[in-house]
Amino acid sequence: MAGSSDYRPFNLAARVVGKRRRLILPAKLKSAIPAIALVLSAVTIIGVIIQHHRSITYFLRPLWDTPPKPFTVIPHYYAPNTSMTELCALHGWRARASPRRIFDAVLFNNELDILEIRYRELLPYVHKLVILEANATFTGIPKPLSFAENLERFAFARSKIVYDRLPIATPGSSPGRRREEPFDVEAGHRRALNALLRRSGVAGGDVVIMADADEIPSPETVQLLRWCEGVPPVMHLQLENYVYSFEFPVDRGSWRATAHVFSERTAYQHSRQSDLMLADAGWHCSFCFREIGEFAFKMKAYSHADRVRRQSFLDPERIQRVVCAGDDLFDMLPEEYTFRDLFKKMGPIPRSASAMHLPSYLIKNAHRFRFLLPGGCMRSG
């Protein structure tokens, strides 16, 4: 009966030994305990894998992925007051009698500050600044035409700018239209930029720099491309890699920017196209925004938007905290091919107090771009 001290739930027998009570389990239940424990352990492990599958996958990447073929790195020579004849010869090339034309071609999202620094650095050395922007992101989010709305800011380069807008169907604008994958939309942007590049007047023998807006070749690099005969037909540009600002240098692993000696077969791409890479050719400053809202927008907008696994990732206070700490916005492990490199890069990015060898316009206008320099991690908004 329910209140009796003789009641034993599930037919378990109990025996009092001194002041302790010991349960005596039936043999069948006793023999099943290891199996039950095994099942519970398996369920727990599966739950952990499901919850943290991305982190586990990245941590085990050295086991399941192989690194790409290494580049053949071309040494980069430069010293002030050295003639182009001497510099071209140091690279194994020869100087031209007149400079070739340089076309700078970029896709633009909303990086107004970085784009201004880019154009101020490159303006004296390029023939045309070719730029394309769309009314929506790669993930289909409608966005303003930021460049078109800020044309006066770029009036200094108006004579060299070749600009166009790319209309993108956004959710609800075309009923019944299947939503495209972000990488397919990105590929469409690059095809459109390829067409705009041809409309800009590019011709055989010109050099085209293909890069994202935040991948900035140095003036020294562009001068080599202008004045040296014998540069490779396609050459990647090794850029110093920064995140959030020039206070957080990551590595020299940025390689997607390229320089092409134009021919009819040249097509705009942002992927591996050659085994050759020019060393120390400029800067890549990723997520280098002035305002917190710009960080959140890009996190939702670019091709890897699936990395925003929780809404809390977009919290302004969290973003500010992550930026000042040099942590990862997506709470991810580094994408590395060896455990040595993985462990080396785990944790916050070490701060740098150096503002040497950065874009000259940035340093000359440090009061305007304080957020990009050491000690300027606090953002507005």
mmCIF file of C-alpha atoms in Angstrom, residues 7 71 107 171 183 257 348 365:
data_model
loop_
_atom_site.group_PDB
_atom_site.id
_atom_site.type_symbol
_atom_site.label_atom_id
_atom_site.label_comp_id
_atom_site.label_asym_id
_atom_site.label_seq_id
_atom_site.Cartn_x
_atom_site.Cartn_y
_atom_site.Cartn_z
ATOM 1 C CA TYR A 7 6.451 -0.748 -0.483
ATOM 2 C CA PHE A 71 52.310 29.124 -54.961
ATOM 3 C CA LEU A 107 32.608 44.506 -56.905
ATOM 4 C CA PRO A 171 12.365 37.940 -52.375
ATOM 5 C CA PHE A 183 27.553 31.556 -54.565
ATOM 6 C CA ALA A 257 43.503 39.390 -55.868
ATOM 7 C CA PRO A 348 42.291 36.217 -30.213
ATOM 8 C CA ASN A 365 44.220 61.322 -42.840
#
